[in-house]
Amino acid sequence: DIQMTQSPSSLSASVGDRVTITCRASQGIRNELGWYQQKPGKAPKCLIYDVSSLQSGVPSRFSGSGSGTEFTLTISSLQPEDFATYYCLQHQTLWTFGQGTKVEIK
Amino acid sequence: EVQLVESGGGLVKPGGSLRLSCAASGVTVKNAWMSWVRQAPGKGLEWVGRIRAETEGGTTDYAAPVKGRFTISRDDSTNTLYLEMKSLKTEDTGMYFCVYRPTWGQGTLVTVSS
């Protein structure tokens, strides 16, 4: 099974900050990685697919990068509506989610 | 636009059974790879299993904690995905989501408790 190690598990940031979240895969997953945002009581929402492609309707302050086993989600300028929990998902072999990163207001 | 609507959740005793449904629109479930994902209260996302498109065999895969107890199937006539759950345990409690990547349903809550 492919394991996904996501870090940090939580972070505190201010509006306007640049935020970076990382996922490391236990083996290469080509480009089969996405990033999801989840707010309390809601279903997850896809932000990024195929490592770096922005889902339709998602603001351009969100970006994804990486290759092989190391992947990053970056929020260039944190907005009030971005406070949420973020998950990576690999779908190269079955599916595995990262443990999640809770982004809180500093 | 793809829409997925889950139903069938509820309270069930340990050892009991439950069948969840996912009514799909905007996608033909027979032609899609579809998954179930769950989330225990206050916890992260956990993949449960998937079914391949009929053209790719229509076979299923399951996560280790549910293998042998859960079964994914579909009804092509109603365009509905199912998750049949048997021998339920307290640790199966959570919100269950139907997913046709990147679209998620709103989820249905399963509570396993005596």
mmCIF file with all atom_site columns, C-alpha atoms in Angstrom:
data_model
loop_
_atom_site.group_PDB
_atom_site.id
_atom_site.type_symbol
_atom_site.label_atom_id
_atom_site.label_alt_id
_atom_site.label_comp_id
_atom_site.label_asym_id
_atom_site.label_entity_id
_atom_site.label_seq_id
_atom_site.pdbx_PDB_ins_code
_atom_site.Cartn_x
_atom_site.Cartn_y
_atom_site.Cartn_z
_atom_site.occupancy
_atom_site.B_iso_or_equiv
_atom_site.pdbx_formal_charge
_atom_site.auth_seq_id
_atom_site.auth_comp_id
_atom_site.auth_asym_id
_atom_site.auth_atom_id
_atom_site.pdbx_PDB_model_num
ATOM 1   C CA . ASP A 1 1   ? 0.000   0.000  0.000   1.00 0.00 ? 1   ASP A CA 1
ATOM 2   C CA . ILE A 1 2   ? 1.110   3.560  -0.672  1.00 0.00 ? 2   ILE A CA 1
ATOM 3   C CA . GLN A 1 3   ? 1.381   5.720  2.443   1.00 0.00 ? 3   GLN A CA 1
ATOM 4   C CA . MET A 1 4   ? 0.970   9.503  2.318   1.00 0.00 ? 4   MET A CA 1
ATOM 5   C CA . THR A 1 5   ? 2.710   11.585 4.986   1.00 0.00 ? 5   THR A CA 1
ATOM 6   C CA . GLN A 1 6   ? 1.267   15.092 5.186   1.00 0.00 ? 6   GLN A CA 1
ATOM 7   C CA . SER A 1 7   ? 2.815   17.959 7.135   1.00 0.00 ? 7   SER A CA 1
ATOM 8   C CA . PRO A 1 8   ? 2.255   19.957 9.160   1.00 0.00 ? 8   PRO A CA 1
ATOM 9   C CA . SER A 1 9   ? -0.815  18.545 10.907  1.00 0.00 ? 9   SER A CA 1
ATOM 10  C CA . SER A 1 10  ? -1.856  22.084 11.789  1.00 0.00 ? 10  SER A CA 1
ATOM 11  C CA . LEU A 1 11  ? -0.657  25.625 11.346  1.00 0.00 ? 11  LEU A CA 1
ATOM 12  C CA . SER A 1 12  ? -1.622  29.102 12.454  1.00 0.00 ? 12  SER A CA 1
ATOM 13  C CA . ALA A 1 13  ? -1.424  31.886 9.921   1.00 0.00 ? 13  ALA A CA 1
ATOM 14  C CA . SER A 1 14  ? -2.675  35.392 9.288   1.00 0.00 ? 14  SER A CA 1
ATOM 15  C CA . VAL A 1 15  ? -4.660  36.762 6.386   1.00 0.00 ? 15  VAL A CA 1
ATOM 16  C CA . GLY A 1 16  ? -2.212  37.575 3.610   1.00 0.00 ? 16  GLY A CA 1
ATOM 17  C CA . ASP A 1 17  ? 0.353   34.967 4.648   1.00 0.00 ? 17  ASP A CA 1
ATOM 18  C CA . ARG A 1 18  ? 1.874   32.489 2.230   1.00 0.00 ? 18  ARG A CA 1
ATOM 19  C CA . VAL A 1 19  ? 1.096   28.930 3.337   1.00 0.00 ? 19  VAL A CA 1
ATOM 20  C CA . THR A 1 20  ? 2.751   25.696 2.203   1.00 0.00 ? 20  THR A CA 1
ATOM 21  C CA . ILE A 1 21  ? 1.567   22.152 2.918   1.00 0.00 ? 21  ILE A CA 1
ATOM 22  C CA . THR A 1 22  ? 3.556   19.083 1.933   1.00 0.00 ? 22  THR A CA 1
ATOM 23  C CA . CYS A 1 23  ? 2.725   15.476 1.171   1.00 0.00 ? 23  CYS A CA 1
ATOM 24  C CA . ARG A 1 24  ? 5.295   12.742 0.790   1.00 0.00 ? 24  ARG A CA 1
ATOM 25  C CA . ALA A 1 25  ? 4.406   9.416  -0.832  1.00 0.00 ? 25  ALA A CA 1
ATOM 26  C CA . SER A 1 26  ? 6.037   6.152  0.222   1.00 0.00 ? 26  SER A CA 1
ATOM 27  C CA . GLN A 1 27  ? 6.693   5.400  -3.450  1.00 0.00 ? 27  GLN A CA 1
ATOM 28  C CA . GLY A 1 28  ? 6.416   7.208  -6.769  1.00 0.00 ? 28  GLY A CA 1
ATOM 29  C CA . ILE A 1 29  ? 2.877   8.120  -7.789  1.00 0.00 ? 29  ILE A CA 1
ATOM 30  C CA . ARG A 1 30  ? 3.552   9.781  -11.138 1.00 0.00 ? 30  ARG A CA 1
ATOM 31  C CA . ASN A 1 31  ? 1.163   12.763 -11.324 1.00 0.00 ? 31  ASN A CA 1
ATOM 32  C CA . GLU A 1 32  ? -1.783  11.056 -9.656  1.00 0.00 ? 32  GLU A CA 1
ATOM 33  C CA . LEU A 1 33  ? -2.225  13.431 -6.759  1.00 0.00 ? 33  LEU A CA 1
ATOM 34  C CA . GLY A 1 34  ? -4.877  15.939 -5.821  1.00 0.00 ? 34  GLY A CA 1
ATOM 35  C CA . TRP A 1 35  ? -5.538  18.422 -3.041  1.00 0.00 ? 35  TRP A CA 1
ATOM 36  C CA . TYR A 1 36  ? -8.862  18.874 -1.260  1.00 0.00 ? 36  TYR A CA 1
ATOM 37  C CA . GLN A 1 37  ? -10.248 21.529 1.084   1.00 0.00 ? 37  GLN A CA 1
ATOM 38  C CA . GLN A 1 38  ? -12.816 20.633 3.728   1.00 0.00 ? 38  GLN A CA 1
ATOM 39  C CA . LYS A 1 39  ? -14.765 23.004 5.924   1.00 0.00 ? 39  LYS A CA 1
ATOM 40  C CA . PRO A 1 40  ? -16.639 21.813 9.038   1.00 0.00 ? 40  PRO A CA 1
ATOM 41  C CA . GLY A 1 41  ? -19.807 19.900 8.228   1.00 0.00 ? 41  GLY A CA 1
ATOM 42  C CA . LYS A 1 42  ? -19.146 19.956 4.497   1.00 0.00 ? 42  LYS A CA 1
ATOM 43  C CA . ALA A 1 43  ? -17.904 17.515 1.885   1.00 0.00 ? 43  ALA A CA 1
ATOM 44  C CA . PRO A 1 44  ? -14.341 17.953 0.651   1.00 0.00 ? 44  PRO A CA 1
ATOM 45  C CA . LYS A 1 45  ? -13.856 20.158 -2.394  1.00 0.00 ? 45  LYS A CA 1
ATOM 46  C CA . CYS A 1 46  ? -11.207 19.526 -5.032  1.00 0.00 ? 46  CYS A CA 1
ATOM 47  C CA . LEU A 1 47  ? -8.718  22.373 -5.430  1.00 0.00 ? 47  LEU A CA 1
ATOM 48  C CA . ILE A 1 48  ? -5.937  20.790 -7.502  1.00 0.00 ? 48  ILE A CA 1
ATOM 49  C CA . TYR A 1 49  ? -5.784  17.641 -9.635  1.00 0.00 ? 49  TYR A CA 1
ATOM 50  C CA . ASP A 1 50  ? -2.893  15.915 -11.407 1.00 0.00 ? 50  ASP A CA 1
ATOM 51  C CA . VAL A 1 51  ? -0.409  17.648 -9.050  1.00 0.00 ? 51  VAL A CA 1
ATOM 52  C CA . SER A 1 52  ? -0.703  21.154 -10.481 1.00 0.00 ? 52  SER A CA 1
ATOM 53  C CA . SER A 1 53  ? -3.952  21.616 -12.459 1.00 0.00 ? 53  SER A CA 1
ATOM 54  C CA . LEU A 1 54  ? -6.357  24.083 -10.901 1.00 0.00 ? 54  LEU A CA 1
ATOM 55  C CA . GLN A 1 55  ? -9.921  22.826 -10.615 1.00 0.00 ? 55  GLN A CA 1
ATOM 56  C CA . SER A 1 56  ? -12.445 25.043 -12.390 1.00 0.00 ? 56  SER A CA 1
ATOM 57  C CA . GLY A 1 57  ? -13.649 27.896 -10.192 1.00 0.00 ? 57  GLY A CA 1
ATOM 58  C CA . VAL A 1 58  ? -10.793 27.644 -7.694  1.00 0.00 ? 58  VAL A CA 1
ATOM 59  C CA . PRO A 1 59  ? -8.945  30.931 -7.057  1.00 0.00 ? 59  PRO A CA 1
ATOM 60  C CA . SER A 1 60  ? -5.490  31.266 -8.575  1.00 0.00 ? 60  SER A CA 1
ATOM 61  C CA . ARG A 1 61  ? -3.902  31.853 -5.156  1.00 0.00 ? 61  ARG A CA 1
ATOM 62  C CA . PHE A 1 62  ? -3.970  28.059 -4.824  1.00 0.00 ? 62  PHE A CA 1
ATOM 63  C CA . SER A 1 63  ? -1.223  26.160 -6.619  1.00 0.00 ? 63  SER A CA 1
ATOM 64  C CA . GLY A 1 64  ? 0.272   22.695 -6.562  1.00 0.00 ? 64  GLY A CA 1
ATOM 65  C CA . SER A 1 65  ? 3.690   21.395 -7.448  1.00 0.00 ? 65  SER A CA 1
ATOM 66  C CA . GLY A 1 66  ? 5.981   18.431 -7.059  1.00 0.00 ? 66  GLY A CA 1
ATOM 67  C CA . SER A 1 67  ? 6.912   15.157 -8.654  1.00 0.00 ? 67  SER A CA 1
ATOM 68  C CA . GLY A 1 68  ? 7.775   11.598 -7.795  1.00 0.00 ? 68  GLY A CA 1
ATOM 69  C CA . THR A 1 69  ? 7.169   11.390 -4.075  1.00 0.00 ? 69  THR A CA 1
ATOM 70  C CA . GLU A 1 70  ? 7.167   15.021 -2.860  1.00 0.00 ? 70  GLU A CA 1
ATOM 71  C CA . PHE A 1 71  ? 4.224   17.332 -3.443  1.00 0.00 ? 71  PHE A CA 1
ATOM 72  C CA . THR A 1 72  ? 3.251   20.777 -2.229  1.00 0.00 ? 72  THR A CA 1
ATOM 73  C CA . LEU A 1 73  ? 0.099   22.852 -1.976  1.00 0.00 ? 73  LEU A CA 1
ATOM 74  C CA . THR A 1 74  ? 0.723   26.581 -1.740  1.00 0.00 ? 74  THR A CA 1
ATOM 75  C CA . ILE A 1 75  ? -1.724  29.332 -0.873  1.00 0.00 ? 75  ILE A CA 1
ATOM 76  C CA . SER A 1 76  ? -0.014  32.523 -2.006  1.00 0.00 ? 76  SER A CA 1
ATOM 77  C CA . SER A 1 77  ? -2.026  34.970 0.095   1.00 0.00 ? 77  SER A CA 1
ATOM 78  C CA . LEU A 1 78  ? -4.301  33.421 2.707   1.00 0.00 ? 78  LEU A CA 1
ATOM 79  C CA . GLN A 1 79  ? -7.869  34.724 2.711   1.00 0.00 ? 79  GLN A CA 1
ATOM 80  C CA . PRO A 1 80  ? -10.481 34.470 5.498   1.00 0.00 ? 80  PRO A CA 1
ATOM 81  C CA . GLU A 1 81  ? -12.415 31.807 3.583   1.00 0.00 ? 81  GLU A CA 1
ATOM 82  C CA . ASP A 1 82  ? -9.303  29.607 3.318   1.00 0.00 ? 82  ASP A CA 1
ATOM 83  C CA . PHE A 1 83  ? -9.323  28.615 6.980   1.00 0.00 ? 83  PHE A CA 1
ATOM 84  C CA . ALA A 1 84  ? -10.140 24.935 6.673   1.00 0.00 ? 84  ALA A CA 1
ATOM 85  C CA . THR A 1 85  ? -8.567  21.473 6.661   1.00 0.00 ? 85  THR A CA 1
ATOM 86  C CA . TYR A 1 86  ? -6.607  20.368 3.606   1.00 0.00 ? 86  TYR A CA 1
ATOM 87  C CA . TYR A 1 87  ? -5.935  16.823 2.426   1.00 0.00 ? 87  TYR A CA 1
ATOM 88  C CA . CYS A 1 88  ? -3.790  15.330 -0.288  1.00 0.00 ? 88  CYS A CA 1
ATOM 89  C CA . LEU A 1 89  ? -5.022  12.244 -2.124  1.00 0.00 ? 89  LEU A CA 1
ATOM 90  C CA . GLN A 1 90  ? -2.993  9.785  -4.184  1.00 0.00 ? 90  GLN A CA 1
ATOM 91  C CA . HIS A 1 91  ? -4.929  7.665  -6.685  1.00 0.00 ? 91  HIS A CA 1
ATOM 92  C CA . GLN A 1 92  ? -2.068  5.933  -8.499  1.00 0.00 ? 92  GLN A CA 1
ATOM 93  C CA . THR A 1 93  ? -2.664  2.688  -6.596  1.00 0.00 ? 93  THR A CA 1
ATOM 94  C CA . LEU A 1 94  ? -6.060  2.508  -4.917  1.00 0.00 ? 94  LEU A CA 1
ATOM 95  C CA . TRP A 1 95  ? -6.556  5.715  -2.905  1.00 0.00 ? 95  TRP A CA 1
ATOM 96  C CA . THR A 1 96  ? -4.705  7.071  0.100   1.00 0.00 ? 96  THR A CA 1
ATOM 97  C CA . PHE A 1 97  ? -5.340  10.378 1.845   1.00 0.00 ? 97  PHE A CA 1
ATOM 98  C CA . GLY A 1 98  ? -2.842  12.368 3.814   1.00 0.00 ? 98  GLY A CA 1
ATOM 99  C CA . GLN A 1 99  ? -3.641  12.875 7.492   1.00 0.00 ? 99  GLN A CA 1
ATOM 100 C CA . GLY A 1 100 ? -4.853  16.438 6.904   1.00 0.00 ? 100 GLY A CA 1
ATOM 101 C CA . THR A 1 101 ? -3.607  19.931 7.735   1.00 0.00 ? 101 THR A CA 1
ATOM 102 C CA . LYS A 1 102 ? -5.819  22.249 9.740   1.00 0.00 ? 102 LYS A CA 1
ATOM 103 C CA . VAL A 1 103 ? -5.197  25.888 8.848   1.00 0.00 ? 103 VAL A CA 1
ATOM 104 C CA . GLU A 1 104 ? -6.225  28.152 11.718  1.00 0.00 ? 104 GLU A CA 1
ATOM 105 C CA . ILE A 1 105 ? -6.318  31.869 12.269  1.00 0.00 ? 105 ILE A CA 1
ATOM 106 C CA . LYS A 1 106 ? -3.347  33.307 14.134  1.00 0.00 ? 106 LYS A CA 1
ATOM 107 C CA . GLU B 2 1   ? -23.029 18.990 -13.887 1.00 0.00 ? 1   GLU B CA 1
ATOM 108 C CA . VAL B 2 2   ? -22.393 15.882 -11.833 1.00 0.00 ? 2   VAL B CA 1
ATOM 109 C CA . GLN B 2 3   ? -24.493 15.510 -8.691  1.00 0.00 ? 3   GLN B CA 1
ATOM 110 C CA . LEU B 2 4   ? -24.284 12.704 -6.151  1.00 0.00 ? 4   LEU B CA 1
ATOM 111 C CA . VAL B 2 5   ? -26.867 12.270 -3.401  1.00 0.00 ? 5   VAL B CA 1
ATOM 112 C CA . GLU B 2 6   ? -26.281 9.710  -0.663  1.00 0.00 ? 6   GLU B CA 1
ATOM 113 C CA . SER B 2 7   ? -28.963 8.204  1.544   1.00 0.00 ? 7   SER B CA 1
ATOM 114 C CA . GLY B 2 8   ? -29.548 5.231  3.799   1.00 0.00 ? 8   GLY B CA 1
ATOM 115 C CA . GLY B 2 9   ? -27.495 6.171  6.820   1.00 0.00 ? 9   GLY B CA 1
ATOM 116 C CA . GLY B 2 10  ? -28.770 5.751  10.355  1.00 0.00 ? 10  GLY B CA 1
ATOM 117 C CA . LEU B 2 11  ? -28.284 4.110  13.722  1.00 0.00 ? 11  LEU B CA 1
ATOM 118 C CA . VAL B 2 12  ? -27.484 0.393  13.736  1.00 0.00 ? 12  VAL B CA 1
ATOM 119 C CA . LYS B 2 13  ? -26.308 -2.007 16.433  1.00 0.00 ? 13  LYS B CA 1
ATOM 120 C CA . PRO B 2 14  ? -22.906 -3.679 16.288  1.00 0.00 ? 14  PRO B CA 1
ATOM 121 C CA . GLY B 2 15  ? -23.107 -6.741 14.087  1.00 0.00 ? 15  GLY B CA 1
ATOM 122 C CA . GLY B 2 16  ? -25.925 -5.247 12.072  1.00 0.00 ? 16  GLY B CA 1
ATOM 123 C CA . SER B 2 17  ? -26.211 -4.337 8.407   1.00 0.00 ? 17  SER B CA 1
ATOM 124 C CA . LEU B 2 18  ? -26.995 -1.237 6.395   1.00 0.00 ? 18  LEU B CA 1
ATOM 125 C CA . ARG B 2 19  ? -27.167 -0.367 2.715   1.00 0.00 ? 19  ARG B CA 1
ATOM 126 C CA . LEU B 2 20  ? -26.178 3.080  1.548   1.00 0.00 ? 20  LEU B CA 1
ATOM 127 C CA . SER B 2 21  ? -27.313 4.500  -1.796  1.00 0.00 ? 21  SER B CA 1
ATOM 128 C CA . CYS B 2 22  ? -25.793 7.154  -4.014  1.00 0.00 ? 22  CYS B CA 1
ATOM 129 C CA . ALA B 2 23  ? -28.125 8.539  -6.677  1.00 0.00 ? 23  ALA B CA 1
ATOM 130 C CA . ALA B 2 24  ? -26.111 9.996  -9.533  1.00 0.00 ? 24  ALA B CA 1
ATOM 131 C CA . SER B 2 25  ? -26.969 12.552 -12.181 1.00 0.00 ? 25  SER B CA 1
ATOM 132 C CA . GLY B 2 26  ? -24.715 14.027 -14.851 1.00 0.00 ? 26  GLY B CA 1
ATOM 133 C CA . VAL B 2 27  ? -22.705 10.794 -14.948 1.00 0.00 ? 27  VAL B CA 1
ATOM 134 C CA . THR B 2 28  ? -23.596 7.244  -16.000 1.00 0.00 ? 28  THR B CA 1
ATOM 135 C CA . VAL B 2 29  ? -22.465 5.069  -13.096 1.00 0.00 ? 29  VAL B CA 1
ATOM 136 C CA . LYS B 2 30  ? -22.046 2.049  -15.410 1.00 0.00 ? 30  LYS B CA 1
ATOM 137 C CA . ASN B 2 31  ? -19.324 3.932  -17.291 1.00 0.00 ? 31  ASN B CA 1
ATOM 138 C CA . ALA B 2 32  ? -17.556 5.441  -14.286 1.00 0.00 ? 32  ALA B CA 1
ATOM 139 C CA . TRP B 2 33  ? -15.012 4.515  -11.665 1.00 0.00 ? 33  TRP B CA 1
ATOM 140 C CA . MET B 2 34  ? -16.741 5.418  -8.424  1.00 0.00 ? 34  MET B CA 1
ATOM 141 C CA . SER B 2 35  ? -15.586 5.298  -4.838  1.00 0.00 ? 35  SER B CA 1
ATOM 142 C CA . TRP B 2 36  ? -16.825 5.456  -1.272  1.00 0.00 ? 36  TRP B CA 1
ATOM 143 C CA . VAL B 2 37  ? -14.894 7.453  1.331   1.00 0.00 ? 37  VAL B CA 1
ATOM 144 C CA . ARG B 2 38  ? -15.702 7.741  5.023   1.00 0.00 ? 38  ARG B CA 1
ATOM 145 C CA . GLN B 2 39  ? -14.809 10.068 7.855   1.00 0.00 ? 39  GLN B CA 1
ATOM 146 C CA . ALA B 2 40  ? -15.079 9.161  11.515  1.00 0.00 ? 40  ALA B CA 1
ATOM 147 C CA . PRO B 2 41  ? -16.193 12.023 13.790  1.00 0.00 ? 41  PRO B CA 1
ATOM 148 C CA . GLY B 2 42  ? -13.344 14.506 14.180  1.00 0.00 ? 42  GLY B CA 1
ATOM 149 C CA . LYS B 2 43  ? -10.986 12.381 12.087  1.00 0.00 ? 43  LYS B CA 1
ATOM 150 C CA . GLY B 2 44  ? -9.500  12.409 8.593   1.00 0.00 ? 44  GLY B CA 1
ATOM 151 C CA . LEU B 2 45  ? -10.686 10.944 5.314   1.00 0.00 ? 45  LEU B CA 1
ATOM 152 C CA . GLU B 2 46  ? -10.467 7.189  4.732   1.00 0.00 ? 46  GLU B CA 1
ATOM 153 C CA . TRP B 2 47  ? -10.969 5.467  1.389   1.00 0.00 ? 47  TRP B CA 1
ATOM 154 C CA . VAL B 2 48  ? -13.434 2.567  1.674   1.00 0.00 ? 48  VAL B CA 1
ATOM 155 C CA . GLY B 2 49  ? -13.512 1.060  -1.797  1.00 0.00 ? 49  GLY B CA 1
ATOM 156 C CA . ARG B 2 50  ? -14.265 1.496  -5.486  1.00 0.00 ? 50  ARG B CA 1
ATOM 157 C CA . ILE B 2 51  ? -15.928 -0.054 -8.497  1.00 0.00 ? 51  ILE B CA 1
ATOM 158 C CA . ARG B 2 52  ? -14.456 0.101  -11.981 1.00 0.00 ? 52  ARG B CA 1
ATOM 159 C CA . ALA B 2 53  ? -16.389 1.048  -15.079 1.00 0.00 ? 53  ALA B CA 1
ATOM 160 C CA . GLU B 2 54  ? -18.167 -1.837 -16.767 1.00 0.00 ? 54  GLU B CA 1
ATOM 161 C CA . THR B 2 55  ? -15.897 -1.486 -19.793 1.00 0.00 ? 55  THR B CA 1
ATOM 162 C CA . GLU B 2 56  ? -12.939 -2.162 -17.497 1.00 0.00 ? 56  GLU B CA 1
ATOM 163 C CA . GLY B 2 57  ? -14.480 -5.197 -15.865 1.00 0.00 ? 57  GLY B CA 1
ATOM 164 C CA . GLY B 2 58  ? -16.712 -3.616 -13.251 1.00 0.00 ? 58  GLY B CA 1
ATOM 165 C CA . THR B 2 59  ? -14.590 -5.183 -10.527 1.00 0.00 ? 59  THR B CA 1
ATOM 166 C CA . THR B 2 60  ? -14.201 -3.839 -7.016  1.00 0.00 ? 60  THR B CA 1
ATOM 167 C CA . ASP B 2 61  ? -11.407 -3.081 -4.563  1.00 0.00 ? 61  ASP B CA 1
ATOM 168 C CA . TYR B 2 62  ? -11.711 -2.495 -0.829  1.00 0.00 ? 62  TYR B CA 1
ATOM 169 C CA . ALA B 2 63  ? -9.657  -1.079 1.999   1.00 0.00 ? 63  ALA B CA 1
ATOM 170 C CA . ALA B 2 64  ? -8.344  -3.680 4.434   1.00 0.00 ? 64  ALA B CA 1
ATOM 171 C CA . PRO B 2 65  ? -10.597 -2.672 7.391   1.00 0.00 ? 65  PRO B CA 1
ATOM 172 C CA . VAL B 2 66  ? -13.786 -3.349 5.381   1.00 0.00 ? 66  VAL B CA 1
ATOM 173 C CA . LYS B 2 67  ? -12.755 -6.157 3.054   1.00 0.00 ? 67  LYS B CA 1
ATOM 174 C CA . GLY B 2 68  ? -15.098 -9.118 3.369   1.00 0.00 ? 68  GLY B CA 1
ATOM 175 C CA . ARG B 2 69  ? -17.761 -7.045 5.159   1.00 0.00 ? 69  ARG B CA 1
ATOM 176 C CA . PHE B 2 70  ? -18.593 -4.287 2.653   1.00 0.00 ? 70  PHE B CA 1
ATOM 177 C CA . THR B 2 71  ? -19.737 -4.693 -0.949  1.00 0.00 ? 71  THR B CA 1
ATOM 178 C CA . ILE B 2 72  ? -20.010 -2.026 -3.633  1.00 0.00 ? 72  ILE B CA 1
ATOM 179 C CA . SER B 2 73  ? -22.499 -2.516 -6.437  1.00 0.00 ? 73  SER B CA 1
ATOM 180 C CA . ARG B 2 74  ? -24.565 -0.465 -8.845  1.00 0.00 ? 74  ARG B CA 1
ATOM 181 C CA . ASP B 2 75  ? -27.981 -0.477 -10.462 1.00 0.00 ? 75  ASP B CA 1
ATOM 182 C CA . ASP B 2 76  ? -27.678 0.687  -14.041 1.00 0.00 ? 76  ASP B CA 1
ATOM 183 C CA . SER B 2 77  ? -31.441 1.068  -14.450 1.00 0.00 ? 77  SER B CA 1
ATOM 184 C CA . THR B 2 78  ? -31.628 3.690  -11.698 1.00 0.00 ? 78  THR B CA 1
ATOM 185 C CA . ASN B 2 79  ? -28.076 5.043  -12.104 1.00 0.00 ? 79  ASN B CA 1
ATOM 186 C CA . THR B 2 80  ? -27.397 4.352  -8.440  1.00 0.00 ? 80  THR B CA 1
ATOM 187 C CA . LEU B 2 81  ? -24.293 3.226  -6.581  1.00 0.00 ? 81  LEU B CA 1
ATOM 188 C CA . TYR B 2 82  ? -24.622 1.137  -3.425  1.00 0.00 ? 82  TYR B CA 1
ATOM 189 C CA . LEU B 2 83  ? -22.523 0.286  -0.406  1.00 0.00 ? 83  LEU B CA 1
ATOM 190 C CA . GLU B 2 84  ? -23.733 -2.814 1.404   1.00 0.00 ? 84  GLU B CA 1
ATOM 191 C CA . MET B 2 85  ? -22.287 -2.983 4.912   1.00 0.00 ? 85  MET B CA 1
ATOM 192 C CA . LYS B 2 86  ? -22.452 -6.105 7.094   1.00 0.00 ? 86  LYS B CA 1
ATOM 193 C CA . SER B 2 87  ? -21.040 -7.142 10.470  1.00 0.00 ? 87  SER B CA 1
ATOM 194 C CA . LEU B 2 88  ? -20.818 -3.480 11.396  1.00 0.00 ? 88  LEU B CA 1
ATOM 195 C CA . LYS B 2 89  ? -18.462 -2.386 14.156  1.00 0.00 ? 89  LYS B CA 1
ATOM 196 C CA . THR B 2 90  ? -18.437 0.724  16.303  1.00 0.00 ? 90  THR B CA 1
ATOM 197 C CA . GLU B 2 91  ? -15.351 1.882  14.412  1.00 0.00 ? 91  GLU B CA 1
ATOM 198 C CA . ASP B 2 92  ? -17.421 1.995  11.194  1.00 0.00 ? 92  ASP B CA 1
ATOM 199 C CA . THR B 2 93  ? -19.243 5.035  12.595  1.00 0.00 ? 93  THR B CA 1
ATOM 200 C CA . GLY B 2 94  ? -18.864 8.127  10.456  1.00 0.00 ? 94  GLY B CA 1
ATOM 201 C CA . MET B 2 95  ? -19.954 10.125 7.463   1.00 0.00 ? 95  MET B CA 1
ATOM 202 C CA . TYR B 2 96  ? -19.920 8.165  4.223   1.00 0.00 ? 96  TYR B CA 1
ATOM 203 C CA . PHE B 2 97  ? -19.324 9.982  0.951   1.00 0.00 ? 97  PHE B CA 1
ATOM 204 C CA . CYS B 2 98  ? -19.874 8.817  -2.617  1.00 0.00 ? 98  CYS B CA 1
ATOM 205 C CA . VAL B 2 99  ? -17.181 10.151 -4.958  1.00 0.00 ? 99  VAL B CA 1
ATOM 206 C CA . TYR B 2 100 ? -16.818 10.481 -8.701  1.00 0.00 ? 100 TYR B CA 1
ATOM 207 C CA . ARG B 2 101 ? -13.573 12.393 -8.739  1.00 0.00 ? 101 ARG B CA 1
ATOM 208 C CA . PRO B 2 102 ? -13.550 15.380 -8.359  1.00 0.00 ? 102 PRO B CA 1
ATOM 209 C CA . THR B 2 103 ? -17.225 15.472 -7.310  1.00 0.00 ? 103 THR B CA 1
ATOM 210 C CA . TRP B 2 104 ? -18.355 14.400 -3.834  1.00 0.00 ? 104 TRP B CA 1
ATOM 211 C CA . GLY B 2 105 ? -21.828 13.863 -2.487  1.00 0.00 ? 105 GLY B CA 1
ATOM 212 C CA . GLN B 2 106 ? -22.917 15.576 0.723   1.00 0.00 ? 106 GLN B CA 1
ATOM 213 C CA . GLY B 2 107 ? -22.541 12.373 2.723   1.00 0.00 ? 107 GLY B CA 1
ATOM 214 C CA . THR B 2 108 ? -24.771 10.205 4.878   1.00 0.00 ? 108 THR B CA 1
ATOM 215 C CA . LEU B 2 109 ? -24.135 9.511  8.563   1.00 0.00 ? 109 LEU B CA 1
ATOM 216 C CA . VAL B 2 110 ? -23.751 5.970  9.865   1.00 0.00 ? 110 VAL B CA 1
ATOM 217 C CA . THR B 2 111 ? -23.750 5.418  13.623  1.00 0.00 ? 111 THR B CA 1
ATOM 218 C CA . VAL B 2 112 ? -22.928 1.959  14.975  1.00 0.00 ? 112 VAL B CA 1
ATOM 219 C CA . SER B 2 113 ? -23.813 1.804  18.640  1.00 0.00 ? 113 SER B CA 1
ATOM 220 C CA . SER B 2 114 ? -25.627 -0.429 21.090  1.00 0.00 ? 114 SER B CA 1
#
